Tab-separated table of N, CA and C in Angstrom:
chain	number	residue	atom	x	y	z
A	14	PRO	N	10.657	3.523	-38.531
A	14	PRO	CA	11.189	2.508	-37.631
A	14	PRO	C	12.444	1.848	-38.199
A	15	ILE	N	13.253	1.355	-37.311
A	15	ILE	CA	14.483	0.637	-37.649
A	15	ILE	C	14.534	-0.607	-36.763
A	16	TYR	N	14.928	-1.740	-37.349
A	16	TYR	CA	15.086	-2.946	-36.536
A	16	TYR	C	16.263	-2.755	-35.594
A	17	ASP	N	16.019	-2.871	-34.288
A	17	ASP	CA	17.115	-2.847	-33.316
A	17	ASP	C	17.953	-4.101	-33.477
A	18	SER	N	17.261	-5.226	-33.515
A	18	SER	CA	17.944	-6.512	-33.663
A	18	SER	C	16.998	-7.478	-34.370
A	19	PHE	N	17.442	-7.953	-35.524
A	19	PHE	CA	16.646	-8.931	-36.269
A	19	PHE	C	17.624	-9.835	-37.013
A	20	THR	N	18.279	-10.687	-36.231
A	20	THR	CA	19.319	-11.552	-36.796
A	20	THR	C	18.758	-12.822	-37.398
A	21	GLY	N	17.541	-13.212	-37.047
A	21	GLY	CA	16.981	-14.476	-37.506
A	21	GLY	C	16.124	-14.372	-38.749
A	22	SER	N	16.228	-13.304	-39.510
A	22	SER	CA	15.425	-13.143	-40.720
A	22	SER	C	15.835	-14.147	-41.787
A	23	ILE	N	14.886	-14.569	-42.583
A	23	ILE	CA	15.191	-15.467	-43.697
A	23	ILE	C	16.097	-14.785	-44.727
A	24	PHE	N	16.154	-13.475	-44.691
A	24	PHE	CA	16.997	-12.713	-45.620
A	24	PHE	C	18.285	-12.236	-44.963
A	25	GLY	N	18.668	-12.853	-43.862
A	25	GLY	CA	19.914	-12.496	-43.191
A	25	GLY	C	19.672	-11.529	-42.046
A	26	ASP	N	20.745	-10.904	-41.605
A	26	ASP	CA	20.686	-9.977	-40.478
A	26	ASP	C	20.117	-8.638	-40.956
A	27	LEU	N	18.953	-8.295	-40.468
A	27	LEU	CA	18.314	-7.031	-40.842
A	27	LEU	C	18.452	-5.974	-39.755
A	28	SER	N	19.270	-6.242	-38.745
A	28	SER	CA	19.480	-5.276	-37.661
A	28	SER	C	19.954	-3.944	-38.240
A	29	GLY	N	19.331	-2.873	-37.774
A	29	GLY	CA	19.699	-1.534	-38.241
A	29	GLY	C	19.041	-1.135	-39.549
A	30	GLU	N	18.233	-2.013	-40.149
A	30	GLU	CA	17.572	-1.689	-41.416
A	30	GLU	C	16.119	-1.296	-41.178
A	31	ARG	N	15.562	-0.632	-42.155
A	31	ARG	CA	14.178	-0.185	-42.124
A	31	ARG	C	13.270	-1.311	-42.627
A	32	PRO	N	12.153	-1.579	-41.939
A	32	PRO	CA	11.205	-2.570	-42.453
A	32	PRO	C	10.638	-2.126	-43.805
A	33	VAL	N	10.358	-3.069	-44.661
A	33	VAL	CA	9.790	-2.729	-45.969
A	33	VAL	C	8.310	-2.383	-45.812
A	34	GLY	N	7.805	-1.637	-46.767
A	34	GLY	CA	6.385	-1.315	-46.790
A	34	GLY	C	5.975	-0.164	-45.896
A	35	ILE	N	6.907	0.411	-45.142
A	35	ILE	CA	6.581	1.531	-44.260
A	35	ILE	C	7.315	2.770	-44.780
A	36	PRO	N	6.589	3.743	-45.314
A	36	PRO	CA	7.257	4.919	-45.881
A	36	PRO	C	7.890	5.791	-44.799
A	37	GLU	N	8.968	6.433	-45.175
A	37	GLU	CA	9.619	7.357	-44.247
A	37	GLU	C	8.779	8.618	-44.090
A	38	ILE	N	8.164	9.053	-45.201
A	38	ILE	CA	7.317	10.245	-45.179
A	38	ILE	C	5.935	9.875	-45.682
A	39	SER	N	4.928	10.236	-44.921
A	39	SER	CA	3.551	10.077	-45.374
A	39	SER	C	2.713	11.175	-44.733
A	40	TYR	N	1.722	11.624	-45.461
A	40	TYR	CA	0.800	12.597	-44.888
A	40	TYR	C	-0.548	12.475	-45.571
A	41	SER	N	-1.538	12.892	-44.846
A	41	SER	CA	-2.906	12.907	-45.346
A	41	SER	C	-3.482	14.262	-44.988
A	42	ILE	N	-4.141	14.871	-45.933
A	42	ILE	CA	-4.730	16.175	-45.690
A	42	ILE	C	-6.153	16.157	-46.229
A	43	GLY	N	-7.045	16.769	-45.521
A	43	GLY	CA	-8.433	16.783	-45.955
A	43	GLY	C	-9.071	18.124	-45.649
A	44	ALA	N	-10.112	18.427	-46.394
A	44	ALA	CA	-10.852	19.663	-46.171
A	44	ALA	C	-12.317	19.419	-46.500
A	45	SER	N	-13.171	20.109	-45.774
A	45	SER	CA	-14.596	20.034	-46.077
A	45	SER	C	-15.219	21.403	-45.848
A	46	TYR	N	-16.251	21.664	-46.605
A	46	TYR	CA	-16.960	22.934	-46.518
A	46	TYR	C	-18.441	22.652	-46.692
A	47	ARG	N	-19.259	23.204	-45.815
A	47	ARG	CA	-20.708	22.993	-45.890
A	47	ARG	C	-21.388	24.342	-45.700
A	48	THR	N	-22.331	24.626	-46.592
A	48	THR	CA	-23.010	25.911	-46.521
A	48	THR	C	-24.482	25.768	-46.897
A	49	GLU	N	-25.307	26.607	-46.267
A	49	GLU	CA	-26.717	26.688	-46.641
A	49	GLU	C	-26.813	27.707	-47.769
A	50	PHE	N	-27.574	27.364	-48.816
A	50	PHE	CA	-27.617	28.298	-49.936
A	50	PHE	C	-29.022	28.693	-50.372
A	51	SER	N	-30.055	27.941	-50.026
A	51	SER	CA	-31.388	28.333	-50.480
A	51	SER	C	-32.452	27.595	-49.682
A	52	ASN	N	-33.293	28.327	-48.970
A	52	ASN	CA	-34.434	27.762	-48.253
A	52	ASN	C	-34.093	26.513	-47.443
A	53	GLY	N	-32.994	26.521	-46.752
A	53	GLY	CA	-32.625	25.384	-45.913
A	53	GLY	C	-31.856	24.280	-46.616
A	54	MET	N	-31.697	24.359	-47.926
A	54	MET	CA	-30.874	23.367	-48.629
A	54	MET	C	-29.409	23.664	-48.353
A	55	GLU	N	-28.618	22.601	-48.322
A	55	GLU	CA	-27.193	22.764	-48.044
A	55	GLU	C	-26.355	22.049	-49.088
A	56	LEU	N	-25.154	22.545	-49.261
A	56	LEU	CA	-24.187	21.947	-50.170
A	56	LEU	C	-22.908	21.679	-49.380
A	57	ALA	N	-22.369	20.486	-49.538
A	57	ALA	CA	-21.127	20.121	-48.852
A	57	ALA	C	-20.095	19.684	-49.880
A	58	LEU	N	-18.877	20.163	-49.722
A	58	LEU	CA	-17.745	19.787	-50.563
A	58	LEU	C	-16.701	19.151	-49.647
A	59	ARG	N	-16.106	18.066	-50.117
A	59	ARG	CA	-15.087	17.384	-49.319
A	59	ARG	C	-14.001	16.869	-50.242
A	60	ALA	N	-12.768	16.950	-49.783
A	60	ALA	CA	-11.642	16.391	-50.534
A	60	ALA	C	-10.584	15.920	-49.544
A	61	ASP	N	-9.849	14.870	-49.932
A	61	ASP	CA	-8.725	14.422	-49.126
A	61	ASP	C	-7.639	13.890	-50.054
A	62	TYR	N	-6.401	14.013	-49.596
A	62	TYR	CA	-5.234	13.607	-50.380
A	62	TYR	C	-4.317	12.788	-49.482
A	63	LEU	N	-3.810	11.688	-50.010
A	63	LEU	CA	-2.866	10.836	-49.288
A	63	LEU	C	-1.575	10.752	-50.092
A	64	TYR	N	-0.456	10.988	-49.406
A	64	TYR	CA	0.860	10.831	-50.031
A	64	TYR	C	1.707	9.919	-49.153
A	65	GLU	N	2.372	8.958	-49.778
A	65	GLU	CA	3.384	8.122	-49.127
A	65	GLU	C	4.574	8.071	-50.064
A	66	ASP	N	5.766	8.418	-49.555
A	66	ASP	CA	6.931	8.406	-50.432
A	66	ASP	C	7.293	6.978	-50.832
A	67	GLU	N	8.169	6.881	-51.825
A	67	GLU	CA	8.522	5.579	-52.393
A	67	GLU	C	9.153	4.682	-51.338
A	68	VAL	N	8.702	3.434	-51.338
A	68	VAL	CA	9.167	2.465	-50.357
A	68	VAL	C	9.276	1.101	-51.036
A	69	GLN	N	10.222	0.312	-50.584
A	69	GLN	CA	10.350	-1.061	-51.068
A	69	GLN	C	9.127	-1.832	-50.604
A	70	LEU	N	8.485	-2.552	-51.512
A	70	LEU	CA	7.235	-3.247	-51.206
A	70	LEU	C	7.463	-4.541	-50.417
A	71	VAL	N	8.464	-5.324	-50.805
A	71	VAL	CA	8.802	-6.564	-50.100
A	71	VAL	C	10.320	-6.689	-50.035
A	72	ARG	N	10.815	-7.450	-49.062
A	72	ARG	CA	12.264	-7.642	-48.911
A	72	ARG	C	12.795	-8.610	-49.963
A	73	GLY	N	12.034	-9.657	-50.232
A	73	GLY	CA	12.463	-10.659	-51.199
A	73	GLY	C	11.410	-11.743	-51.313
A	74	PHE	N	11.681	-12.728	-52.156
A	74	PHE	CA	10.738	-13.819	-52.389
A	74	PHE	C	11.407	-15.142	-52.051
A	75	VAL	N	10.879	-15.803	-51.050
A	75	VAL	CA	11.435	-17.069	-50.577
A	75	VAL	C	11.383	-18.125	-51.677
A	76	GLY	N	10.376	-18.098	-52.517
A	76	GLY	CA	10.212	-19.080	-53.584
A	76	GLY	C	11.296	-19.039	-54.634
A	77	PHE	N	12.196	-18.051	-54.567
A	77	PHE	CA	13.284	-17.968	-55.531
A	77	PHE	C	14.497	-18.762	-55.062
A	78	GLY	N	14.309	-19.577	-54.038
A	78	GLY	CA	15.378	-20.476	-53.603
A	78	GLY	C	16.124	-19.973	-52.392
A	79	ALA	N	17.155	-20.716	-52.038
A	79	ALA	CA	17.924	-20.430	-50.827
A	79	ALA	C	18.859	-19.237	-51.004
A	80	ASP	N	19.065	-18.780	-52.241
A	80	ASP	CA	19.950	-17.657	-52.518
A	80	ASP	C	19.259	-16.358	-52.097
A	81	THR	N	19.609	-15.855	-50.912
A	81	THR	CA	18.942	-14.650	-50.409
A	81	THR	C	19.230	-13.436	-51.279
A	82	ALA	N	20.392	-13.377	-51.907
A	82	ALA	CA	20.695	-12.253	-52.797
A	82	ALA	C	19.774	-12.292	-54.014
A	83	GLY	N	19.544	-13.487	-54.556
A	83	GLY	CA	18.632	-13.623	-55.695
A	83	GLY	C	17.203	-13.311	-55.317
A	84	ALA	N	16.797	-13.731	-54.113
A	84	ALA	CA	15.448	-13.449	-53.629
A	84	ALA	C	15.238	-11.953	-53.448
A	85	ALA	N	16.255	-11.265	-52.948
A	85	ALA	CA	16.168	-9.816	-52.769
A	85	ALA	C	16.213	-9.098	-54.109
A	86	ALA	N	17.044	-9.575	-55.023
A	86	ALA	CA	17.138	-8.939	-56.348
A	86	ALA	C	15.823	-9.055	-57.101
A	87	ALA	N	15.124	-10.178	-56.947
A	87	ALA	CA	13.844	-10.371	-57.624
A	87	ALA	C	12.800	-9.369	-57.145
A	88	ALA	N	12.949	-8.872	-55.916
A	88	ALA	CA	11.980	-7.932	-55.346
A	88	ALA	C	12.442	-6.483	-55.435
A	89	SER	N	13.655	-6.249	-55.895
A	89	SER	CA	14.229	-4.901	-55.826
A	89	SER	C	13.479	-3.840	-56.634
A	90	ASN	N	12.819	-4.238	-57.712
A	90	ASN	CA	12.107	-3.225	-58.506
A	90	ASN	C	10.648	-3.057	-58.078
A	91	LEU	N	10.239	-3.765	-57.031
A	91	LEU	CA	8.864	-3.631	-56.544
A	91	LEU	C	8.797	-2.570	-55.449
A	92	THR	N	8.500	-1.363	-55.872
A	92	THR	CA	8.369	-0.256	-54.941
A	92	THR	C	6.963	0.331	-55.074
A	93	ARG	N	6.607	1.141	-54.104
A	93	ARG	CA	5.287	1.766	-54.112
A	93	ARG	C	5.431	3.220	-53.673
A	94	GLU	N	4.751	4.107	-54.389
A	94	GLU	CA	4.607	5.500	-53.989
A	94	GLU	C	3.132	5.841	-54.182
A	95	VAL	N	2.515	6.458	-53.185
A	95	VAL	CA	1.078	6.714	-53.225
A	95	VAL	C	0.820	8.211	-53.325
A	96	LYS	N	-0.036	8.580	-54.290
A	96	LYS	CA	-0.494	9.965	-54.475
A	96	LYS	C	-1.963	9.887	-54.861
A	97	SER	N	-2.850	9.905	-53.885
A	97	SER	CA	-4.258	9.636	-54.160
A	97	SER	C	-5.153	10.778	-53.678
A	98	LEU	N	-6.032	11.222	-54.555
A	98	LEU	CA	-6.965	12.310	-54.264
A	98	LEU	C	-8.393	11.786	-54.361
A	99	ASN	N	-9.202	12.080	-53.354
A	99	ASN	CA	-10.618	11.735	-53.333
A	99	ASN	C	-11.428	13.012	-53.147
A	100	ALA	N	-12.629	13.060	-53.701
A	100	ALA	CA	-13.475	14.242	-53.539
A	100	ALA	C	-14.947	13.858	-53.638
A	101	ALA	N	-15.792	14.685	-53.030
A	101	ALA	CA	-17.238	14.449	-53.079
A	101	ALA	C	-17.984	15.771	-52.958
A	102	ILE	N	-19.148	15.814	-53.595
A	102	ILE	CA	-20.072	16.942	-53.490
A	102	ILE	C	-21.416	16.358	-53.076
A	103	THR	N	-22.010	16.925	-52.012
A	103	THR	CA	-23.296	16.419	-51.524
A	103	THR	C	-24.296	17.568	-51.425
A	104	LEU	N	-25.491	17.325	-51.917
A	104	LEU	CA	-26.596	18.276	-51.839
A	104	LEU	C	-27.598	17.730	-50.835
A	105	TYR	N	-27.911	18.525	-49.803
A	105	TYR	CA	-28.884	18.153	-48.772
A	105	TYR	C	-30.165	18.948	-49.022
A	106	LEU	N	-31.223	18.258	-49.394
A	106	LEU	CA	-32.504	18.908	-49.651
A	106	LEU	C	-33.327	18.970	-48.362
A	107	ILE	N	-34.290	19.875	-48.297
A	107	ILE	CA	-35.054	20.069	-47.063
A	107	ILE	C	-36.019	18.922	-46.776
A	108	ASN	N	-36.332	18.088	-47.750
A	108	ASN	CA	-37.257	16.971	-47.542
A	108	ASN	C	-36.558	15.700	-47.044
A	109	GLY	N	-35.256	15.791	-46.687
A	109	GLY	CA	-34.523	14.643	-46.168
A	109	GLY	C	-33.733	13.871	-47.206
A	110	VAL	N	-33.793	14.309	-48.453
A	110	VAL	CA	-33.042	13.647	-49.519
A	110	VAL	C	-31.620	14.222	-49.573
A	111	GLU	N	-30.653	13.320	-49.703
A	111	GLU	CA	-29.252	13.704	-49.887
A	111	GLU	C	-28.760	13.057	-51.177
A	112	VAL	N	-28.119	13.831	-52.022
A	112	VAL	CA	-27.572	13.323	-53.277
A	112	VAL	C	-26.096	13.673	-53.322
A	113	SER	N	-25.256	12.659	-53.574
A	113	SER	CA	-23.804	12.879	-53.628
A	113	SER	C	-23.232	12.341	-54.932
A	114	ILE	N	-22.220	13.016	-55.413
A	114	ILE	CA	-21.372	12.475	-56.466
A	114	ILE	C	-19.944	12.484	-55.917
A	115	TYR	N	-19.185	11.460	-56.283
A	115	TYR	CA	-17.848	11.357	-55.716
A	115	TYR	C	-16.864	10.784	-56.725
A	116	GLY	N	-15.612	11.005	-56.443
A	116	GLY	CA	-14.527	10.416	-57.208
A	116	GLY	C	-13.466	9.912	-56.248
A	117	ARG	N	-12.968	8.736	-56.492
A	117	ARG	CA	-11.903	8.143	-55.677
A	117	ARG	C	-10.671	7.957	-56.563
A	118	ASN	N	-9.517	8.154	-55.995
A	118	ASN	CA	-8.246	8.037	-56.724
A	118	ASN	C	-8.294	8.872	-58.005
A	119	LEU	N	-8.670	10.129	-57.853
A	119	LEU	CA	-8.805	11.014	-59.013
A	119	LEU	C	-7.486	11.248	-59.741
A	120	THR	N	-6.376	11.011	-59.083
A	120	THR	CA	-5.067	11.129	-59.729
A	120	THR	C	-4.750	9.907	-60.579
A	121	ASP	N	-5.608	8.886	-60.524
A	121	ASP	CA	-5.425	7.612	-61.232
A	121	ASP	C	-4.055	7.009	-60.936
A	122	ASP	N	-3.657	7.115	-59.671
A	122	ASP	CA	-2.385	6.571	-59.216
A	122	ASP	C	-2.435	5.042	-59.277
A	123	GLU	N	-1.401	4.423	-59.805
A	123	GLU	CA	-1.343	2.961	-59.918
A	123	GLU	C	-0.139	2.438	-59.155
A	124	TYR	N	-0.395	1.493	-58.258
A	124	TYR	CA	0.678	0.880	-57.489
A	124	TYR	C	0.192	-0.455	-56.950
A	125	LEU	N	1.111	-1.271	-56.510
A	125	LEU	CA	0.758	-2.539	-55.871
A	125	LEU	C	0.595	-2.311	-54.374
A	126	THR	N	-0.466	-2.864	-53.810
A	126	THR	CA	-0.650	-2.764	-52.360
A	126	THR	C	0.123	-3.851	-51.635
A	127	GLY	N	0.444	-4.924	-52.335
A	127	GLY	CA	1.205	-6.014	-51.750
A	127	GLY	C	1.697	-6.959	-52.834
A	128	ALA	N	2.673	-7.771	-52.500
A	128	ALA	CA	3.214	-8.780	-53.420
A	128	ALA	C	3.728	-9.945	-52.580
A	129	ALA	N	3.690	-11.132	-53.165
A	129	ALA	CA	4.142	-12.328	-52.445
A	129	ALA	C	4.521	-13.407	-53.441
A	130	ASP	N	5.183	-14.434	-52.923
A	130	ASP	CA	5.508	-15.602	-53.737
A	130	ASP	C	4.213	-16.235	-54.235
A	131	GLY	N	4.232	-16.699	-55.483
A	131	GLY	CA	3.101	-17.452	-55.998
A	131	GLY	C	3.089	-18.840	-55.386
A	132	VAL	N	1.915	-19.373	-55.144
A	132	VAL	CA	1.835	-20.688	-54.515
A	132	VAL	C	1.796	-21.821	-55.537
A	133	ALA	N	1.441	-21.525	-56.770
A	133	ALA	CA	1.264	-22.570	-57.774
A	133	ALA	C	2.577	-23.026	-58.397
A	134	GLN	N	3.543	-22.121	-58.507
A	134	GLN	CA	4.778	-22.468	-59.214
A	134	GLN	C	5.942	-21.737	-58.561
A	135	GLN	N	6.983	-22.478	-58.219
A	135	GLN	CA	8.152	-21.844	-57.620
A	135	GLN	C	8.726	-20.825	-58.587
A	136	GLY	N	9.070	-19.662	-58.050
A	136	GLY	CA	9.624	-18.595	-58.872
A	136	GLY	C	8.573	-17.661	-59.442
A	137	SER	N	7.304	-17.912	-59.149
A	137	SER	CA	6.262	-16.992	-59.610
A	137	SER	C	5.904	-16.021	-58.490
A	138	VAL	N	5.413	-14.867	-58.885
A	138	VAL	CA	5.088	-13.790	-57.949
A	138	VAL	C	3.704	-13.269	-58.298
A	139	PHE	N	2.928	-12.891	-57.294
A	139	PHE	CA	1.666	-12.219	-57.573
A	139	PHE	C	1.623	-10.921	-56.781
A	140	GLY	N	0.875	-9.970	-57.290
A	140	GLY	CA	0.724	-8.681	-56.626
A	140	GLY	C	-0.720	-8.233	-56.654
A	141	SER	N	-1.074	-7.388	-55.719
A	141	SER	CA	-2.430	-6.858	-55.623
A	141	SER	C	-2.415	-5.373	-55.957
A	142	PRO	N	-3.068	-4.963	-57.047
A	142	PRO	CA	-3.077	-3.543	-57.401
A	142	PRO	C	-4.070	-2.766	-56.549
A	143	ASN	N	-3.835	-1.457	-56.463
A	143	ASN	CA	-4.776	-0.591	-55.769
A	143	ASN	C	-6.038	-0.416	-56.625
A	144	ALA	N	-7.042	0.193	-56.054
A	144	ALA	CA	-8.288	0.448	-56.787
A	144	ALA	C	-8.045	1.539	-57.838
A	145	PRO	N	-8.617	1.385	-59.021
A	145	PRO	CA	-8.441	2.395	-60.064
A	145	PRO	C	-9.289	3.644	-59.788
A	146	ARG	N	-9.142	4.636	-60.643
A	146	ARG	CA	-9.986	5.829	-60.551
A	146	ARG	C	-11.444	5.375	-60.635
A	147	THR	N	-12.269	5.879	-59.730
A	147	THR	CA	-13.665	5.461	-59.655
A	147	THR	C	-14.554	6.680	-59.439
A	148	TYR	N	-15.681	6.697	-60.132
A	148	TYR	CA	-16.686	7.737	-59.942
A	148	TYR	C	-17.977	7.078	-59.507
A	149	GLY	N	-18.797	7.804	-58.794
A	149	GLY	CA	-20.066	7.230	-58.387
A	149	GLY	C	-21.022	8.276	-57.863
A	150	ALA	N	-22.209	7.815	-57.541
A	150	ALA	CA	-23.244	8.683	-56.978
A	150	ALA	C	-24.021	7.886	-55.946
A	151	THR	N	-24.512	8.588	-54.945
A	151	THR	CA	-25.367	7.966	-53.947
A	151	THR	C	-26.560	8.872	-53.688
A	152	ALA	N	-27.649	8.271	-53.294
A	152	ALA	CA	-28.837	9.015	-52.887
A	152	ALA	C	-29.333	8.395	-51.578
A	153	ARG	N	-29.725	9.250	-50.655
A	153	ARG	CA	-30.224	8.789	-49.363
A	153	ARG	C	-31.481	9.568	-49.020
A	154	TYR	N	-32.310	8.915	-48.220
A	154	TYR	CA	-33.498	9.600	-47.717
A	154	TYR	C	-33.541	9.389	-46.215
A	155	LYS	N	-33.556	10.482	-45.466
A	155	LYS	CA	-33.623	10.403	-44.009
A	155	LYS	C	-35.051	10.708	-43.566
A	156	PHE	N	-35.581	9.812	-42.758
A	156	PHE	CA	-36.946	10.046	-42.257
A	156	PHE	C	-37.011	9.817	-40.768
């Protein structure tokens, strides 16, 4: 997307510019496979990958004063690029038990999901990191 007309922005005229936080290229791809392998038991494999190209995270920080150039410069190094892989393996037993092991963010990609002016002190900034690489297991019983 491109702003058709955005003359009233706190950071000046943004007409014709791209909004921050929206990547130009992004894609998500996933695959799953499920098969019966022994006496009605089944095994399922699943994986998905998310990619978002590098994008400016915020336009600027208002708390850096009325100088819009300074506010924009303070935010200029805050970019985000996402490369995240998730996967899971699930075993379905004939007695209704399901056991899964999974991994999230297997690429251990680190980025900020958002950033904003700090509220406690002018000129401070806070950011929210994405979830780290995580492993886990689940068990379910269907009756």
